[in-house]
Amino acid sequence: PVPTPETRDVPQQILDILGEKDTFKPSEEFPTLSQVEIKAALDRLGSRSMVEYEQITADAVVLEKEGQSIVDEGSPEYKVWDAIRSKGRMGVKDVAGAVGGDTAKFGQGTAMKNRWIKKDGNDLVIAEKDVEDKTRHLLQSAQQTGNVADSKVLADLKKRKLVKVEKRISYTVKKGPKYAKEMPVEVTDLTADMLSSGSWQTANFKPYNFNALGANQTPGALHPLNKVREEFRKIFFNQGFVEMPTSRYVDSGFWNFDALFVPQQHPARDMQDTFFISDPPKADRPRDDPAAEAAMNAMEEGSRKLYAEPTPRKTTRRDYEKYWDNVREVHEKGAFGSTGYRYTWSEDESLRLVLRTHTTAVSTWCLHRLAEDPRPARYFSIDRVFRNETVDATHLAEFHQVEGVIADFGLTLGGLMKFLEDFFGKLGLTGLRFKPAYNPYTEPSMEIFGFHAGLDKWVEIGNSGMFRPEMLEPMGLPKDMRVYGFGLSLERPTMIRYKVSNIRDLLGHKVDLKFVEEQPAVRLDKN
Ligand code: PHE
């Protein structure tokens, strides 16, 4: 079968034509093919020395829209002449009605100048029985040849915006030293058989194409939240923090609230704010858990390495029963110098299971462990928390908390402020402001504000404080030990960094994976 441009076996077609003539221009033989396709075929043959080709760059006359419409329908002067001819005579206004206002305007003058039409009273009549539409024929030939021989005529056509001149790349091709009538079969793999038979010596190997770009890759991509999370982790690790084990999304009211001295009537414990778990209906009282123990031991080991105490303190046995009773007592009657809340503390309320509302539940658990062997320690975590919120552009029912805890002797509030300034400074946020706030578990408490240059206003970026004795002393931590705590959302800085205005674009089932894929791997700009 004769190959056609449609079959797209362009290399073979080129070989076929070269079988008949020594040289030719592919763009003339294959007018429907793009230069890119022609070039690809020439490269393929050229790299095998089957053809040789040369590139020619030349000016080509190309029709503008107006020029094309003259080729299709005739020139304005011809249309005017033709309209008058078909009617015998016409009023000036009728011409515009027949051929259109613009055509009439341009065409009438030229037709007059060419003496194709003339005035007869108030009407127009033809002056010539037969006319040649020269403009149309000129443009037709320009289109076919890409050329207008007379430079004056070309300049005129350009001025009338009927044609323009563009650079055109084309090729001339001739036989190469290895020309053959057909593309030879090419061997792509060297086999053991070819080696043992020796046929490799005469085999026609397909040349490597070192210019091929290869297929597109579809690599994995880190989610922006993960990237910012890594940034925070590095800052923490660089400052001697160890990571707390945060794998428990479900915890008891005891660890999430009571141990933090959050009263059982506190609005945060309302159904409106906390998700409660109905199955299983109840948690065990605080106790050892082998799986959690392993994670906790690993963290403790890391922490000990960083904070080896020169003079070991007295260690106490972990006593959950005592802790439980202490927490009850500090709520109900007051203890450790506190007057407490003076209400009847409910064990059932404390054992209700909740989706943790903050990672401070984990910090509490780790601080209770620290009380066995009280020593300076720095703990952090970055993980998910849950709140029964009305979902909107900036709130979801779940988000990630970045949390840090520092335990030491002789800590002061000023030290916390300095620490936070250094910490946020590493993220490029300087000049913090602190606002007194309230948390049931810290006193004093401070909200942290940073100036957002983009929004041109102060925005809350975190919450912090010094844990209350009512929280620390029931655990058995010494009276002179102070503990800083602070927390912030991971989403807020990520949204600012990645210019995301709707949190649902960042987290949840509506996240567009394309968005995740297309985020830059690293951002060098701060804020
Ligand atoms: N738990 C607080 C919150 O959810 C953050 C915090 C942690 C505050 C530790 C003080 C101390 O916003």
Coordinates of C-alpha atoms in Angstrom, one line a residue, residues 130-397:
D130 CA -16.1 41.5 -17.6
V131 CA -13.5 42.2 -14.9
E132 CA -10.7 40.2 -13.3
D133 CA -10.5 40.2 -9.5
K134 CA -6.7 40.8 -9.5
T135 CA -6.4 41.3 -5.7
R136 CA -8.0 37.8 -5.2
H137 CA -5.7 36.1 -7.7
L138 CA -2.7 37.8 -6.3
L139 CA -3.5 36.6 -2.8
Q140 CA -4.3 33.1 -4.1
S141 CA -0.9 32.9 -5.6
A142 CA 0.8 34.4 -2.5
Q143 CA -0.9 31.7 -0.5
Q144 CA 0.3 28.9 -2.7
T145 CA 3.9 30.0 -3.2
G146 CA 4.5 31.9 0.0
N147 CA 5.9 34.7 -2.2
V148 CA 4.9 38.0 -3.8
A149 CA 7.4 38.7 -6.6
D150 CA 6.9 42.5 -6.9
S151 CA 8.2 44.2 -3.8
K152 CA 6.0 47.3 -4.3
V153 CA 2.9 45.1 -4.5
L154 CA 4.0 43.2 -1.4
A155 CA 4.5 46.5 0.5
D156 CA 1.0 47.5 -0.5
L157 CA -0.6 44.3 0.6
K158 CA 1.2 44.5 3.9
K159 CA 0.0 48.1 4.4
R160 CA -3.6 47.0 3.7
K161 CA -3.1 44.3 6.4
L162 CA -4.0 41.5 3.9
V163 CA -0.6 39.7 4.3
K164 CA 2.3 39.5 6.7
V165 CA 5.8 38.1 6.3
E166 CA 7.1 35.3 8.6
K167 CA 10.3 33.3 8.9
R168 CA 9.8 29.8 7.8
I169 CA 12.0 26.8 8.4
S170 CA 12.1 24.1 5.8
Y171 CA 14.5 21.4 4.7
T172 CA 16.0 19.9 1.6
V173 CA 16.9 16.3 1.8
K174 CA 19.1 14.0 -0.3
K175 CA 20.4 10.4 0.0
G176 CA 23.0 9.6 2.6
P177 CA 25.9 7.1 2.4
K178 CA 23.8 4.4 3.9
Y179 CA 20.7 5.0 1.9
A180 CA 18.4 2.0 1.4
K181 CA 14.9 1.6 0.0
E182 CA 13.6 0.6 3.4
M183 CA 14.4 1.1 7.0
P184 CA 16.5 -1.9 8.0
V185 CA 15.4 -4.1 10.9
E186 CA 17.4 -2.8 13.9
V187 CA 18.5 -4.9 16.8
T188 CA 17.8 -3.3 20.2
D189 CA 19.2 -5.9 22.6
L190 CA 22.5 -7.8 22.6
T191 CA 21.7 -11.5 23.5
A192 CA 23.8 -14.4 24.7
D193 CA 22.9 -16.2 21.4
M194 CA 24.3 -13.3 19.3
L195 CA 27.5 -13.4 21.3
S196 CA 28.0 -17.2 20.9
S197 CA 27.1 -17.3 17.3
G198 CA 29.1 -14.2 16.5
S199 CA 26.1 -12.6 14.7
W200 CA 26.6 -9.5 16.8
Q201 CA 29.5 -8.6 14.4
T202 CA 27.2 -8.0 11.5
A203 CA 24.0 -7.1 13.4
N204 CA 22.5 -3.7 12.6
F205 CA 22.2 -2.1 16.1
K206 CA 19.7 0.6 16.7
P207 CA 21.7 3.7 17.7
Y208 CA 21.2 5.3 21.1
N209 CA 19.2 8.5 21.1
F210 CA 21.0 10.6 23.7
N211 CA 18.7 13.5 23.1
A212 CA 15.5 11.6 24.1
L213 CA 14.0 13.2 27.2
G214 CA 12.4 10.0 28.5
A215 CA 8.9 9.5 29.8
N216 CA 7.3 11.8 32.4
Q217 CA 7.8 10.6 35.9
T218 CA 5.0 10.6 38.4
P219 CA 6.9 10.9 41.7
G220 CA 5.4 11.0 45.1
A221 CA 5.1 14.4 46.9
L222 CA 5.2 15.4 50.5
H223 CA 2.2 17.2 51.8
P224 CA 2.9 20.9 52.7
L225 CA 1.8 20.0 56.3
N226 CA 4.5 17.4 56.4
K227 CA 7.1 19.7 55.1
V228 CA 6.4 22.4 57.7
R229 CA 6.2 19.6 60.3
E230 CA 9.7 18.6 59.4
E231 CA 10.9 22.2 59.8
F232 CA 9.4 22.3 63.3
R233 CA 10.9 19.0 64.2
K234 CA 14.4 20.2 63.2
I235 CA 14.0 23.3 65.3
F236 CA 13.0 21.2 68.3
F237 CA 15.7 18.6 67.8
N238 CA 18.3 21.3 67.5
Q239 CA 17.3 22.6 70.9
G240 CA 17.6 19.4 72.8
F241 CA 14.0 18.3 72.7
V242 CA 12.8 14.6 72.3
E243 CA 9.6 13.6 70.6
M244 CA 6.7 12.4 72.7
P245 CA 4.8 9.3 71.6
T246 CA 1.5 10.6 70.3
S247 CA -0.1 7.6 68.6
R248 CA -3.2 7.6 70.9
Y249 CA -6.0 9.7 69.3
V250 CA -8.4 8.3 71.9
D251 CA -7.8 9.0 75.5
S252 CA -9.7 9.2 78.8
G253 CA -11.1 12.3 80.2
F254 CA -8.7 11.8 83.0
W255 CA -5.6 12.3 80.8
N256 CA -7.2 14.9 78.6
F257 CA -8.8 17.0 81.3
D258 CA -8.8 15.9 85.0
A259 CA -5.0 15.5 85.3
L260 CA -4.7 19.0 83.8
F261 CA -6.9 20.4 86.6
V262 CA -9.7 21.1 84.1
P263 CA -12.9 21.0 86.2
Q264 CA -15.5 18.5 85.1
Q265 CA -18.1 21.3 84.5
H266 CA -15.7 23.2 82.2
P267 CA -17.3 24.2 78.9
A268 CA -14.5 22.6 77.0
R269 CA -15.8 19.2 78.2
D270 CA -19.2 19.9 76.7
M271 CA -20.6 17.8 73.8
Q272 CA -20.3 20.9 71.7
D273 CA -16.6 21.0 72.1
T274 CA -15.4 17.5 72.6
F275 CA -16.1 14.3 70.6
F276 CA -17.0 11.5 73.1
I277 CA -16.5 7.8 72.2
S278 CA -19.5 5.5 73.0
D279 CA -17.9 2.2 72.2
P280 CA -16.2 1.0 74.4
P281 CA -18.3 3.0 76.9
K282 CA -15.5 3.4 79.5
A283 CA -11.8 3.7 79.9
D284 CA -9.7 1.7 82.4
R285 CA -8.3 3.7 85.2
P286 CA -4.7 4.9 84.5
R287 CA -2.4 1.9 84.3
D288 CA 0.7 0.6 82.7
D289 CA 0.3 -0.4 79.0
P290 CA 3.1 -2.5 77.5
A291 CA 2.8 -1.1 74.0
A292 CA 2.8 2.5 75.2
E293 CA 5.6 1.6 77.6
A294 CA 8.0 0.7 74.8
A295 CA 7.5 4.1 73.1
M296 CA 7.8 5.9 76.3
N297 CA 11.0 4.1 77.3
A298 CA 12.5 5.0 73.9
M299 CA 11.7 8.7 74.5
E300 CA 13.0 8.6 78.1
E301 CA 16.3 7.0 76.9
G302 CA 16.8 9.8 74.4
S303 CA 16.0 12.4 77.0
R304 CA 18.4 11.0 79.5
K305 CA 21.3 11.1 77.1
L306 CA 20.7 14.8 76.5
Y307 CA 20.1 15.7 80.2
A308 CA 22.3 13.4 82.3
E309 CA 21.9 14.7 85.8
P310 CA 25.3 15.0 87.5
T311 CA 23.7 14.3 90.9
P312 CA 20.9 11.7 90.6
R313 CA 17.8 12.5 92.5
K314 CA 15.7 10.1 94.5
T315 CA 13.5 8.1 92.2
T316 CA 9.9 7.0 93.1
R317 CA 7.9 4.0 91.9
R318 CA 5.2 4.9 89.5
D319 CA 2.0 4.8 91.5
Y320 CA -1.2 5.2 89.4
E321 CA -3.5 4.7 92.4
K322 CA -1.9 7.5 94.4
Y323 CA -2.0 9.8 91.3
W324 CA -5.7 9.1 90.8
D325 CA -6.4 9.9 94.4
N326 CA -4.3 13.0 94.3
V327 CA -6.1 14.3 91.2
R328 CA -9.5 13.6 92.8
E329 CA -8.5 15.4 96.0
V330 CA -7.0 18.5 94.3
H331 CA -10.3 18.9 92.4
E332 CA -12.7 18.1 95.3
K333 CA -11.2 19.4 98.4
G334 CA -7.9 21.1 97.3
A335 CA -4.5 19.8 98.2
F336 CA -0.8 20.8 97.9
G337 CA -1.6 24.3 99.1
S338 CA -4.5 24.8 96.7
T339 CA -8.2 25.3 97.8
G340 CA -9.3 23.2 94.8
Y341 CA -12.7 23.5 93.1
R342 CA -14.9 22.1 95.9
Y343 CA -17.3 19.9 93.9
T344 CA -18.0 16.2 93.8
W345 CA -15.6 14.7 91.4
S346 CA -17.1 12.0 89.2
E347 CA -15.1 8.9 88.4
D348 CA -17.4 8.1 85.5
E349 CA -16.8 11.5 84.0
S350 CA -13.1 11.0 84.2
L351 CA -13.3 7.6 82.5
R352 CA -15.3 8.7 79.5
L353 CA -13.4 8.2 76.3
V354 CA -12.7 11.2 74.2
L355 CA -10.9 12.1 70.9
R356 CA -8.1 14.0 72.5
T357 CA -8.7 17.8 72.2
H358 CA -5.1 18.8 72.6
T359 CA -1.7 17.1 72.7
T360 CA -1.3 18.4 76.3
A361 CA -2.9 15.1 77.2
V362 CA 0.3 13.4 76.0
S363 CA 2.5 16.0 77.7
T364 CA 0.7 15.2 81.0
W365 CA 1.3 11.5 80.5
C366 CA 5.0 12.2 79.9
L367 CA 5.3 14.5 82.9
H368 CA 3.8 11.9 85.1
R369 CA 6.5 9.6 83.9
L370 CA 9.1 12.2 84.6
A371 CA 8.0 12.4 88.2
E372 CA 9.6 8.9 88.7
D373 CA 13.0 10.5 88.3
P374 CA 12.5 14.3 88.2
R375 CA 15.2 15.9 86.1
P376 CA 15.4 18.7 83.5
A377 CA 13.7 17.5 80.3
R378 CA 12.5 19.0 77.0
Y379 CA 9.6 17.2 75.2
F380 CA 7.8 18.1 72.0
S381 CA 5.1 16.6 69.8
I382 CA 3.4 17.4 66.5
D383 CA 0.2 15.4 65.9
R384 CA -3.5 15.5 65.4
V385 CA -6.2 16.7 67.8
F386 CA -10.0 16.9 67.5
R387 CA -12.5 19.5 68.4
N388 CA -16.3 19.5 67.8
E389 CA -16.2 22.8 65.8
T390 CA -18.4 24.3 63.2
V391 CA -16.4 23.7 60.0
D392 CA -15.6 26.8 58.0
A393 CA -12.7 28.3 55.9
T394 CA -10.4 28.4 58.9
H395 CA -11.7 25.7 61.2
L396 CA -11.9 22.0 60.8
A397 CA -13.0 19.4 63.4

